[in-house]
CSV table of C-alpha atoms in Angstrom, one decimal:
chain,number,residue,atom,x,y,z
B,1,MET,CA,0.0,0.0,0.0
B,2,GLU,CA,2.8,2.4,0.9
B,3,ALA,CA,4.5,1.8,-2.5
B,4,ASP,CA,1.2,2.6,-4.2
B,5,GLN,CA,0.9,5.9,-2.3
B,6,LYS,CA,4.5,6.9,-3.2
B,7,ALA,CA,3.9,6.1,-6.9
B,8,LEU,CA,0.7,8.2,-6.8
B,9,ARG,CA,2.4,11.0,-5.0
B,10,ASP,CA,5.3,10.9,-7.5
B,11,PHE,CA,2.8,10.9,-10.5
B,12,LEU,CA,0.9,13.9,-9.1
B,13,GLU,CA,4.1,15.8,-8.4
B,14,GLU,CA,5.2,15.3,-11.9
B,15,ARG,CA,1.9,16.6,-13.2
B,16,VAL,CA,2.2,19.7,-11.0
B,17,LEU,CA,5.6,20.4,-12.5
B,18,ARG,CA,4.3,19.9,-16.0
B,19,TYR,CA,1.0,21.9,-15.8
B,20,ASN,CA,1.5,24.4,-13.0
B,21,THR,CA,3.5,26.7,-15.2
B,22,PRO,CA,2.9,30.1,-16.9
B,23,GLU,CA,3.4,28.5,-20.3
B,24,PHE,CA,0.6,26.0,-19.7
B,25,LEU,CA,-1.7,28.5,-18.1
B,26,ALA,CA,-1.3,30.8,-21.2
B,27,THR,CA,-3.1,28.2,-23.3
B,28,ASP,CA,-5.6,26.8,-20.8
B,29,PRO,CA,-9.1,28.0,-19.9
B,30,VAL,CA,-8.2,28.0,-16.2
B,31,GLN,CA,-6.5,31.4,-17.0
B,32,ILE,CA,-9.9,33.1,-17.3
B,33,PRO,CA,-10.8,33.2,-13.5
B,34,HIS,CA,-7.2,34.1,-12.8
B,35,LEU,CA,-7.8,37.4,-14.7
B,36,TYR,CA,-9.8,38.7,-11.7
B,37,ASN,CA,-9.0,39.7,-8.2
B,38,ARG,CA,-12.5,39.9,-6.8
B,39,LYS,CA,-13.7,36.5,-5.5
B,40,GLU,CA,-17.1,36.8,-7.1
B,41,ASP,CA,-15.6,37.7,-10.5
B,42,ARG,CA,-13.4,34.6,-10.3
B,43,GLU,CA,-16.3,32.4,-9.3
B,44,ILE,CA,-18.5,33.6,-12.1
B,45,ALA,CA,-15.8,33.7,-14.7
B,46,GLY,CA,-14.6,30.2,-13.7
B,47,PHE,CA,-18.2,28.8,-13.6
B,48,LEU,CA,-19.1,30.1,-17.1
B,49,THR,CA,-15.7,29.0,-18.5
B,50,ALA,CA,-16.1,25.5,-16.9
B,51,THR,CA,-19.6,25.3,-18.4
B,52,ILE,CA,-18.3,25.6,-21.9
B,53,SER,CA,-15.1,23.7,-21.4
B,54,TRP,CA,-15.4,20.9,-23.8
B,55,GLY,CA,-13.7,20.7,-27.2
B,56,ASN,CA,-10.7,22.6,-28.5
B,57,ARG,CA,-8.9,24.8,-25.8
B,58,ILE,CA,-8.4,27.6,-28.3
B,59,SER,CA,-12.2,27.7,-29.1
B,60,ILE,CA,-13.0,27.5,-25.3
B,61,LEU,CA,-10.7,30.5,-24.6
B,62,LYS,CA,-12.2,32.5,-27.5
B,63,SER,CA,-15.7,31.9,-26.2
B,64,ALA,CA,-14.8,32.5,-22.6
B,65,ARG,CA,-13.2,35.8,-23.5
B,66,GLN,CA,-16.2,36.7,-25.5
B,67,MET,CA,-18.5,36.1,-22.5
B,68,MET,CA,-16.2,38.2,-20.3
B,69,THR,CA,-16.2,41.0,-22.8
B,70,LEU,CA,-20.0,41.1,-23.2
B,71,MET,CA,-20.1,41.4,-19.4
B,72,GLY,CA,-17.8,44.4,-19.5
B,73,ARG,CA,-15.0,42.4,-18.0
B,74,SER,CA,-16.6,42.7,-14.7
B,75,PRO,CA,-18.8,39.5,-14.4
B,76,TYR,CA,-20.1,40.1,-10.9
B,77,ASP,CA,-21.1,43.7,-11.5
B,78,PHE,CA,-22.8,42.7,-14.8
B,79,ILE,CA,-24.7,39.7,-13.2
B,80,ILE,CA,-26.0,41.9,-10.3
B,81,ASN,CA,-26.6,45.2,-12.1
B,82,HIS,CA,-27.4,44.5,-15.7
B,83,LYS,CA,-30.4,46.0,-17.4
B,84,GLU,CA,-32.5,44.4,-20.0
B,85,LYS,CA,-30.8,46.3,-22.8
B,86,ASP,CA,-27.4,44.9,-21.6
B,87,LEU,CA,-28.6,41.4,-22.4
B,88,LYS,CA,-28.8,42.2,-26.1
B,89,LYS,CA,-25.0,41.8,-26.1
B,90,ALA,CA,-25.5,38.1,-25.7
B,91,GLU,CA,-27.5,37.8,-28.9
B,92,GLY,CA,-25.8,35.4,-31.3
B,93,PHE,CA,-23.4,33.9,-28.7
B,94,VAL,CA,-22.7,30.3,-29.4
B,95,HIS,CA,-20.1,27.8,-28.1
B,96,ARG,CA,-20.9,24.4,-29.6
B,97,THR,CA,-24.3,23.6,-28.1
B,98,PHE,CA,-24.3,26.4,-25.5
B,99,ASN,CA,-26.1,29.3,-27.1
B,100,SER,CA,-27.4,32.8,-26.2
B,101,ASP,CA,-30.6,31.3,-24.7
B,102,ASP,CA,-28.5,29.2,-22.4
B,103,LEU,CA,-26.2,32.1,-21.6
B,104,LEU,CA,-29.2,34.3,-20.7
B,105,THR,CA,-30.5,31.6,-18.4
B,106,PHE,CA,-27.1,31.3,-16.8
B,107,ILE,CA,-27.0,35.1,-16.2
B,108,ALA,CA,-30.5,35.1,-14.6
B,109,ALA,CA,-29.7,32.0,-12.5
B,110,LEU,CA,-26.4,33.5,-11.3
B,111,LYS,CA,-28.2,36.8,-10.4
B,112,ASN,CA,-30.7,34.8,-8.4
B,113,LEU,CA,-27.9,32.8,-6.6
B,114,TYR,CA,-25.9,35.9,-5.7
B,115,ARG,CA,-28.9,37.9,-4.5
B,116,GLN,CA,-30.7,35.1,-2.7
B,117,LYS,CA,-28.1,32.4,-1.7
B,118,ASN,CA,-24.8,34.2,-1.2
B,119,GLY,CA,-23.6,33.1,-4.6
B,120,LEU,CA,-21.8,29.9,-5.6
B,121,GLU,CA,-19.7,29.9,-2.4
B,122,GLY,CA,-22.9,30.2,-0.4
B,123,ILE,CA,-24.4,27.0,-2.0
B,124,PHE,CA,-21.2,25.0,-1.5
B,125,ASN,CA,-20.7,26.2,2.1
B,126,THR,CA,-24.3,25.3,3.0
B,127,TYR,CA,-24.6,22.0,1.3
B,128,GLN,CA,-21.2,20.3,1.2
B,129,THR,CA,-20.7,17.5,3.7
B,130,GLU,CA,-17.5,16.8,5.6
B,131,ASP,CA,-16.3,14.4,3.0
B,132,SER,CA,-18.1,15.4,-0.2
B,133,LEU,CA,-19.1,18.2,-2.5
B,134,GLN,CA,-21.6,16.1,-4.4
B,135,PRO,CA,-24.7,17.1,-2.3
B,136,ALA,CA,-23.7,20.8,-2.9
B,137,ILE,CA,-23.3,20.3,-6.6
B,138,HIS,CA,-26.8,18.6,-6.7
B,139,GLN,CA,-28.3,21.5,-4.7
B,140,LEU,CA,-26.6,23.9,-7.0
B,141,LYS,CA,-28.4,22.5,-10.0
B,142,LEU,CA,-31.7,22.6,-8.1
B,143,GLU,CA,-31.3,26.2,-7.1
B,144,PHE,CA,-29.8,27.2,-10.4
B,145,PHE,CA,-32.8,26.1,-12.4
B,146,SER,CA,-35.3,27.7,-10.1
B,147,VAL,CA,-35.5,30.5,-12.6
B,148,PRO,CA,-37.5,30.2,-15.9
B,149,HIS,CA,-35.4,28.3,-18.4
B,150,LEU,CA,-35.6,26.1,-21.5
B,151,ASN,CA,-35.5,22.4,-20.6
B,152,ARG,CA,-32.5,22.0,-23.1
B,153,THR,CA,-30.4,24.3,-20.9
B,154,ARG,CA,-30.4,21.9,-18.0
B,155,LYS,CA,-27.9,19.7,-19.9
B,156,HIS,CA,-25.2,22.3,-19.4
B,157,LEU,CA,-25.0,21.7,-15.6
B,158,SER,CA,-24.0,18.3,-14.3
B,159,ASP,CA,-25.6,16.6,-11.4
B,160,PRO,CA,-23.9,13.8,-9.4
B,161,ALA,CA,-27.4,12.7,-8.2
B,162,SER,CA,-28.0,11.7,-11.9
B,163,GLY,CA,-24.8,9.7,-12.1
B,164,SER,CA,-22.5,12.4,-13.5
B,165,ALA,CA,-19.0,12.8,-12.2
B,166,ALA,CA,-19.6,16.6,-12.5
B,167,LYS,CA,-15.9,16.9,-13.5
B,168,ARG,CA,-16.0,20.5,-14.7
B,169,ILE,CA,-17.7,21.7,-11.5
B,170,ASN,CA,-15.2,19.8,-9.4
B,171,ILE,CA,-12.3,21.3,-11.3
B,172,LEU,CA,-13.8,24.7,-11.0
B,173,ILE,CA,-14.1,24.4,-7.2
B,174,ARG,CA,-10.4,23.4,-7.0
B,175,VAL,CA,-9.4,26.3,-9.2
B,176,ILE,CA,-11.3,28.8,-7.2
B,177,LYS,CA,-10.0,27.5,-3.9
B,178,VAL,CA,-6.4,27.8,-5.2
B,179,ALA,CA,-7.1,31.3,-6.5
B,180,ASN,CA,-8.6,32.5,-3.2
């Protein structure tokens, strides 16, 4: 058992040395939340970027930057204070199967979470257990889709209660913890 732990530790250390570098960060979507100092901006930028993180990294980065630009490069302020006319900027947004209708739902859902539930952090702090984030991720999906939405939009947020590993959300949580 001890040899297995050492092998795993060595493997993980090698991965840290390979990927925890400025060169790798420059080409990885994880750079998007790192653009911000404010915790809420990092959470929102990371969440939206994680949501669209499938496919080509260059395409993911392009779409994530486009989302941040349409939010005036201040995601939290936009989510909380946007006006109806500001939402027109999202028209025509598409990243693979995530389109402007989905983005508008995500904006409305995030606004609700930050106004009513102390944001993403509030959901995770309230519902995580001592040894698992899975109940919090499940509750996030329930709270998230309490706003009006198209049924098709639900596919963009994983739920471990439905058998998903919720990989992108779990990675997001780790990235945000590291950035804090």
